[in-house]
PDB file of C-alpha atoms in Angstrom:
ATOM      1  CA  UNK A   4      15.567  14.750 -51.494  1.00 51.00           C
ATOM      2  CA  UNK A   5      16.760  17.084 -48.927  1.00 52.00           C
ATOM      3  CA  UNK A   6      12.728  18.245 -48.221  1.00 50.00           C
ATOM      4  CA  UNK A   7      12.269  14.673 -47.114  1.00 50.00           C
ATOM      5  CA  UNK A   8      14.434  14.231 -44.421  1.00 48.00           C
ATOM      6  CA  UNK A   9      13.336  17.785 -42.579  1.00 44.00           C
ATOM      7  CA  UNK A  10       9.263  16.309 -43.238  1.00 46.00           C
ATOM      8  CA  UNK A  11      10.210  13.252 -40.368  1.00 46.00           C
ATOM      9  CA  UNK A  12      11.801  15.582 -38.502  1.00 40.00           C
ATOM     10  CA  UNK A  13       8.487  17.073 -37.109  1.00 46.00           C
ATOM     11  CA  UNK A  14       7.594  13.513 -37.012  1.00 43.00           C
ATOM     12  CA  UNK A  15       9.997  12.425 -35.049  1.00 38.00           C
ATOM     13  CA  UNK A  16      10.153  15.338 -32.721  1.00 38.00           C
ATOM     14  CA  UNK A  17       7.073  14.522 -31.945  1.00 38.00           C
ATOM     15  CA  UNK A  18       7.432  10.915 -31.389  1.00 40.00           C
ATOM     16  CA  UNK A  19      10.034  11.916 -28.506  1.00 35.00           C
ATOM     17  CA  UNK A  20       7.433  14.501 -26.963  1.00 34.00           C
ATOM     18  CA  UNK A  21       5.037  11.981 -26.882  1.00 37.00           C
ATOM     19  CA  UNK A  22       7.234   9.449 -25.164  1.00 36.00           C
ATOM     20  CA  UNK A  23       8.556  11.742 -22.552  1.00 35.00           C
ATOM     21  CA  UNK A  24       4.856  12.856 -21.459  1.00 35.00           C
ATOM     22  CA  UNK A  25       3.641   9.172 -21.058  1.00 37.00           C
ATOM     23  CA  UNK A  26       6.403   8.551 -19.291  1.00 39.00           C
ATOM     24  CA  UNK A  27       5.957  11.342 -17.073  1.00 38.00           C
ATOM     25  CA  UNK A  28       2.479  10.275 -16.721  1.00 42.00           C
ATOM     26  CA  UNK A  29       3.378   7.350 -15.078  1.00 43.00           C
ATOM     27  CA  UNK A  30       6.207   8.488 -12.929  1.00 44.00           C
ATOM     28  CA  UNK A  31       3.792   9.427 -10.437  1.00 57.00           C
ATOM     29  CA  UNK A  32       3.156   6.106  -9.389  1.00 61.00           C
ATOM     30  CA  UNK A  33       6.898   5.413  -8.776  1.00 74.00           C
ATOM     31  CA  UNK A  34       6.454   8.276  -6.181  1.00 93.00           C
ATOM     32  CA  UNK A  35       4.976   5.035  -3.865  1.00 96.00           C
ATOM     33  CA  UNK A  36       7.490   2.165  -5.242  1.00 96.00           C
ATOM     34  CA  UNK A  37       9.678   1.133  -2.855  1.00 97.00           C
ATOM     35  CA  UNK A  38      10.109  -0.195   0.748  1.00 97.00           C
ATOM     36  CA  UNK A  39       8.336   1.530   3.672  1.00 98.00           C
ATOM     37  CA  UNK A  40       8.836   1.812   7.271  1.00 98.00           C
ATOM     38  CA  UNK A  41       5.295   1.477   8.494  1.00 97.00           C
ATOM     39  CA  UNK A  42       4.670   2.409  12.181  1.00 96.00           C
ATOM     40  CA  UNK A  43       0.786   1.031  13.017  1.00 93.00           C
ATOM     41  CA  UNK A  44      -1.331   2.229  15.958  1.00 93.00           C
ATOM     42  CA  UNK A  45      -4.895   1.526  16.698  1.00 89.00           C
ATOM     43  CA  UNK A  46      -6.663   4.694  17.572  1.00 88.00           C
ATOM     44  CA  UNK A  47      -9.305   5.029  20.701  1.00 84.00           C
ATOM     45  CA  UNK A  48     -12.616   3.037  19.666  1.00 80.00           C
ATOM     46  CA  UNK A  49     -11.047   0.558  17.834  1.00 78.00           C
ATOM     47  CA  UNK A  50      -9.623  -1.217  21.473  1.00 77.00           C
ATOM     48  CA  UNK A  51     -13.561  -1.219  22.916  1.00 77.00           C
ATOM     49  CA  UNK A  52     -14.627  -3.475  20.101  1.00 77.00           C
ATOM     50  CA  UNK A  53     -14.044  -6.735  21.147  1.00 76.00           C
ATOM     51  CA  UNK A  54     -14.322  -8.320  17.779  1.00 78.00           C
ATOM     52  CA  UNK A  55     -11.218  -6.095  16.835  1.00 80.00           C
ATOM     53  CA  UNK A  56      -8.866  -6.276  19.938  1.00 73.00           C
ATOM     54  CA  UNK A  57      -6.111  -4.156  20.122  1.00 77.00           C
ATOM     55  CA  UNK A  58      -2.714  -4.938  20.793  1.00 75.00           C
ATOM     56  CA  UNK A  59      -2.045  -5.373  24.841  1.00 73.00           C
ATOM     57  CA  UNK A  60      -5.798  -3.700  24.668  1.00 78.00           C
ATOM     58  CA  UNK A  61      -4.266  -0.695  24.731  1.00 82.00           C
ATOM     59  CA  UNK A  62      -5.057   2.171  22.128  1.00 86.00           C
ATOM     60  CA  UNK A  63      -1.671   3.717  20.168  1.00 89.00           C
ATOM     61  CA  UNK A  64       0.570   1.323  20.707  1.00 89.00           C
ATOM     62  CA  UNK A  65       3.028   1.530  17.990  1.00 92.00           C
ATOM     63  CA  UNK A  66       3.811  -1.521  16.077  1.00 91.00           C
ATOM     64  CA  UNK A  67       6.346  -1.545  13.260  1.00 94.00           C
ATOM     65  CA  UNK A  68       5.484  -3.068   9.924  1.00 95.00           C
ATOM     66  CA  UNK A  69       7.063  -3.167   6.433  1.00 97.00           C
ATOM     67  CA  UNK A  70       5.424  -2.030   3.443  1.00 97.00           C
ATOM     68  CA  UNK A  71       7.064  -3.132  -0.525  1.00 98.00           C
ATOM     69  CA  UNK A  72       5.313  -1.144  -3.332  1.00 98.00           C
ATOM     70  CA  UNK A  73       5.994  -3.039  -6.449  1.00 97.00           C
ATOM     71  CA  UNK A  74       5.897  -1.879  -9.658  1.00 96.00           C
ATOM     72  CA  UNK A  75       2.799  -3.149 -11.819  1.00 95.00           C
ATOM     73  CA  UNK A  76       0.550  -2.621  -8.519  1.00 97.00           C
ATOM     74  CA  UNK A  77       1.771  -5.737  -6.343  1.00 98.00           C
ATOM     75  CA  UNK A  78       2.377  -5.637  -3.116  1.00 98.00           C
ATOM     76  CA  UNK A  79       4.205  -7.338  -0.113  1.00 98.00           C
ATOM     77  CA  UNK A  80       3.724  -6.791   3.719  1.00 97.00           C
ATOM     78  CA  UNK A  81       5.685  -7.948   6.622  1.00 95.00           C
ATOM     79  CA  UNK A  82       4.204  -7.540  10.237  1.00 89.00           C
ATOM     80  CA  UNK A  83       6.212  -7.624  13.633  1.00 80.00           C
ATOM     81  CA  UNK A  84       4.162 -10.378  15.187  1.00 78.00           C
ATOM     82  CA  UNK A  85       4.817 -13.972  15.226  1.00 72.00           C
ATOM     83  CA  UNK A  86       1.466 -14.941  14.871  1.00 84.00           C
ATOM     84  CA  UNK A  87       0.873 -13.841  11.192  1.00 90.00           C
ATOM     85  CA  UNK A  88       2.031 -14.070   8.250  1.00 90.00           C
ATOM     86  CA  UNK A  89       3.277 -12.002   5.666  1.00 94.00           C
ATOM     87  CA  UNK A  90       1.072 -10.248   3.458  1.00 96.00           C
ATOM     88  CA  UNK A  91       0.124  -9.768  -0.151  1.00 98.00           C
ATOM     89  CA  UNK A  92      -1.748  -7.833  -2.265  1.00 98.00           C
ATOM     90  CA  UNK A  93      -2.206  -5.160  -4.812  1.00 98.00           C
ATOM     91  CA  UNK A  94      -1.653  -1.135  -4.581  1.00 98.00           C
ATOM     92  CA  UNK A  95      -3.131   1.611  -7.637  1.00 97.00           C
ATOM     93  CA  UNK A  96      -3.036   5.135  -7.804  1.00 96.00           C
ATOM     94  CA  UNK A  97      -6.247   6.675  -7.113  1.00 93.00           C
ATOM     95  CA  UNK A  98      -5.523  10.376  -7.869  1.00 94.00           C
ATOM     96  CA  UNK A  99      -2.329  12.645  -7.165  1.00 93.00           C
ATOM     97  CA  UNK A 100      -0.674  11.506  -4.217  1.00 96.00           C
ATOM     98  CA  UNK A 101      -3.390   9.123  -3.337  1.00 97.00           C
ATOM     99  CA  UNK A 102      -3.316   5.513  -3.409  1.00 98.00           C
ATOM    100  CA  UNK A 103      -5.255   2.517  -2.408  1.00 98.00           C
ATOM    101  CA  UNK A 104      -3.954  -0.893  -1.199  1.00 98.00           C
ATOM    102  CA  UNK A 105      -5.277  -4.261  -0.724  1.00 98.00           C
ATOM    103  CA  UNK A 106      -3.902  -6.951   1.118  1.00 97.00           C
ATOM    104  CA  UNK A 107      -3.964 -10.453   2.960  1.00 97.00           C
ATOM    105  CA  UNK A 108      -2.405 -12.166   5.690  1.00 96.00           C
ATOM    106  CA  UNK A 109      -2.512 -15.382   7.626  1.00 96.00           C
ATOM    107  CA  UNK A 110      -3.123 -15.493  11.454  1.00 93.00           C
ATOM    108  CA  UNK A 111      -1.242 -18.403  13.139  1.00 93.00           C
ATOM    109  CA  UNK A 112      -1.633 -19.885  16.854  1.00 91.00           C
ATOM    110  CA  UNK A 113       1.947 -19.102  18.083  1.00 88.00           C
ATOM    111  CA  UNK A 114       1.971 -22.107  19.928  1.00 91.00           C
ATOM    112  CA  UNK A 115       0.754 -24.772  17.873  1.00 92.00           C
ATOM    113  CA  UNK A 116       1.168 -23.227  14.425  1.00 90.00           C
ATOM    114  CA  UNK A 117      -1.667 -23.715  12.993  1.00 93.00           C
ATOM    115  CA  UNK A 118      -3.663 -21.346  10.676  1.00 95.00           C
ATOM    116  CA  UNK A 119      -6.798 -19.278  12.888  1.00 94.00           C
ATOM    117  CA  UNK A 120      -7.902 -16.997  10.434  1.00 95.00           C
ATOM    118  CA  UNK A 121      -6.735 -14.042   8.226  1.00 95.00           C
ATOM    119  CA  UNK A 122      -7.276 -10.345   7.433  1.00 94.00           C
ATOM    120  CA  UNK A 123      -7.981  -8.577   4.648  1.00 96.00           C
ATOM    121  CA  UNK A 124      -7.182  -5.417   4.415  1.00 96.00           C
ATOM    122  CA  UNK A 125      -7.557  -1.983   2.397  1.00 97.00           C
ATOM    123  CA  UNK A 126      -5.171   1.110   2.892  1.00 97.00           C
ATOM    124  CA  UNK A 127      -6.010   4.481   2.082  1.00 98.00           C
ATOM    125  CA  UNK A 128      -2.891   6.154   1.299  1.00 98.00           C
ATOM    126  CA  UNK A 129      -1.672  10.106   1.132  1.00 98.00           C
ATOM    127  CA  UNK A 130       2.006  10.728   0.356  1.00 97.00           C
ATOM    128  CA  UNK A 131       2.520  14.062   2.468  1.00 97.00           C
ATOM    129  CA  UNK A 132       6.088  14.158   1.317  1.00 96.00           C
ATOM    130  CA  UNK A 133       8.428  12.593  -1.156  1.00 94.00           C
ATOM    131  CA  UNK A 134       9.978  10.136   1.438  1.00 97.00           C
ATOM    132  CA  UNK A 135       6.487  10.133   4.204  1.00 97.00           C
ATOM    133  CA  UNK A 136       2.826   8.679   3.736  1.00 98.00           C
ATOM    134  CA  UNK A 137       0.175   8.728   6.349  1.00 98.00           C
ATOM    135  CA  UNK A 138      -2.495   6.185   5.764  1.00 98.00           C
ATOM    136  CA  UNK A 139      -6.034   5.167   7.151  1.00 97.00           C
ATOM    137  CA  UNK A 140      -6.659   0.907   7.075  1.00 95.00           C
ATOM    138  CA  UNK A 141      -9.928  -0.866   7.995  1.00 94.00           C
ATOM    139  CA  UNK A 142      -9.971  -4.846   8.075  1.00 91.00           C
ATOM    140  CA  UNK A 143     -12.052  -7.476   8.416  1.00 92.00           C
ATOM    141  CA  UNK A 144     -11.283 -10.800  10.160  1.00 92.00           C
ATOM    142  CA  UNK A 145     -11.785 -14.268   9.435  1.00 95.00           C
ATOM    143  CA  UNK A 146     -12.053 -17.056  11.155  1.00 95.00           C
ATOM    144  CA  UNK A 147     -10.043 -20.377   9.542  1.00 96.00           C
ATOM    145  CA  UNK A 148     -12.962 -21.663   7.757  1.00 97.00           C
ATOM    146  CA  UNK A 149     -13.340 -18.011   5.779  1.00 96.00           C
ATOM    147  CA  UNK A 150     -16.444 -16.634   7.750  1.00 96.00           C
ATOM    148  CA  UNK A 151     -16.036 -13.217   8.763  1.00 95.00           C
ATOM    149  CA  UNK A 152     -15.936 -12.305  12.452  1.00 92.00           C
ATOM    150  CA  UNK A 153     -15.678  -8.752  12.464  1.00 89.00           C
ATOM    151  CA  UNK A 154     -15.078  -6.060  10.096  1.00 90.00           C
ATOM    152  CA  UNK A 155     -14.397  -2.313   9.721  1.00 86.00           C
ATOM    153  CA  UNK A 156     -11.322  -2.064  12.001  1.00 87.00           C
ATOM    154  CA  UNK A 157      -9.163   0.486  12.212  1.00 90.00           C
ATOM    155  CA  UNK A 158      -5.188   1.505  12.363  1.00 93.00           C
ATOM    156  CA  UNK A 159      -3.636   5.042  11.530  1.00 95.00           C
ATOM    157  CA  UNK A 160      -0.504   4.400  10.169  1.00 97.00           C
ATOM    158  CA  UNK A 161       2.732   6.871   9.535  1.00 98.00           C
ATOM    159  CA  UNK A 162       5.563   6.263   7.299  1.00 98.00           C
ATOM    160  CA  UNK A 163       9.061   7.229   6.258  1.00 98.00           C
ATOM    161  CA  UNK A 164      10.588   5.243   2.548  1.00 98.00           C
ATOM    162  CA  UNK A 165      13.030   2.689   3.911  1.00 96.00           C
ATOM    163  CA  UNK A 166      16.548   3.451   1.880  1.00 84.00           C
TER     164      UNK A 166
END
């Protein structure tokens, strides 16, 4: 009798092991989880395309955004203008501290409130520290009926996790 309890001993030691690596295996997506401070700026180039505008027209402005990594890949984006909308969308892992987002928002005419287009966006993330990302976004805009009017637009962002 006493044999059989030490043969589901290996058994369940390995049980545990196994547990503990697949959960490790997933811990590195918590790494982006979480609320970000998102500072925006689009770089020379992307002001001298019309289609694209840049804030003011000016190149590396910053412009403050928030960034909400869910777990199970959704996400949730705030901007800092009062002409769009939030965002939402969906984030994955792509490899070790790399990530890829993708995201909508409304645009709004401030002064009569209706809806003028949106964006879609896609974020190409690299966590250069625990508590930092840098990321490289391109978008496309559309007008209100859905027809694209530009696309392949650019912002660098920076980051810092918002705690």
């Amino acid at each position: 009798m006493q044999t059989r309890r030490f043969l589901h001993l290996p058994g369940l030691a390995f049980a545990v092991l196994f547990a503990i690596l697949v959960g490790s295996a997933g811990a590195d997506n918590s790494q982006l989880e979480g609320t970000w401070d998102v500072t925006l700026r689009f770089p020379e180039g992307t002001c001298d395309r019309t289609e694209c505008g840049c804030p003011g027209n000016t190149a590396n402005i910053p412009l403050p955004t928030l960034n909400t990594f869910l777990k199970g890949g959704g996400m949730v984006w705030s901007g800092s203008a009062l002409a769009v909308g939030p965002g939402q969308g969906v984030w994955e892992r792509f490899e070790r501290n790399h990530y890829v987002a993708r995201f909508k928002f409304f645009i709004f005419n401030p002064e009569t409130g209706s809806r003028t287009g949106s964006e879609e966006l896609t974020k190409d993330i690299r966590l250069t520290g625990p508590d930092t990302f840098e990321a490289t976004t391109t978008y496309g805009l559309f007008d209100a009926a859905g027809n694209m009017t530009a696309q392949g637009c650019l912002t660098n962002e920076s980051a810092t996790r918002f705690e």
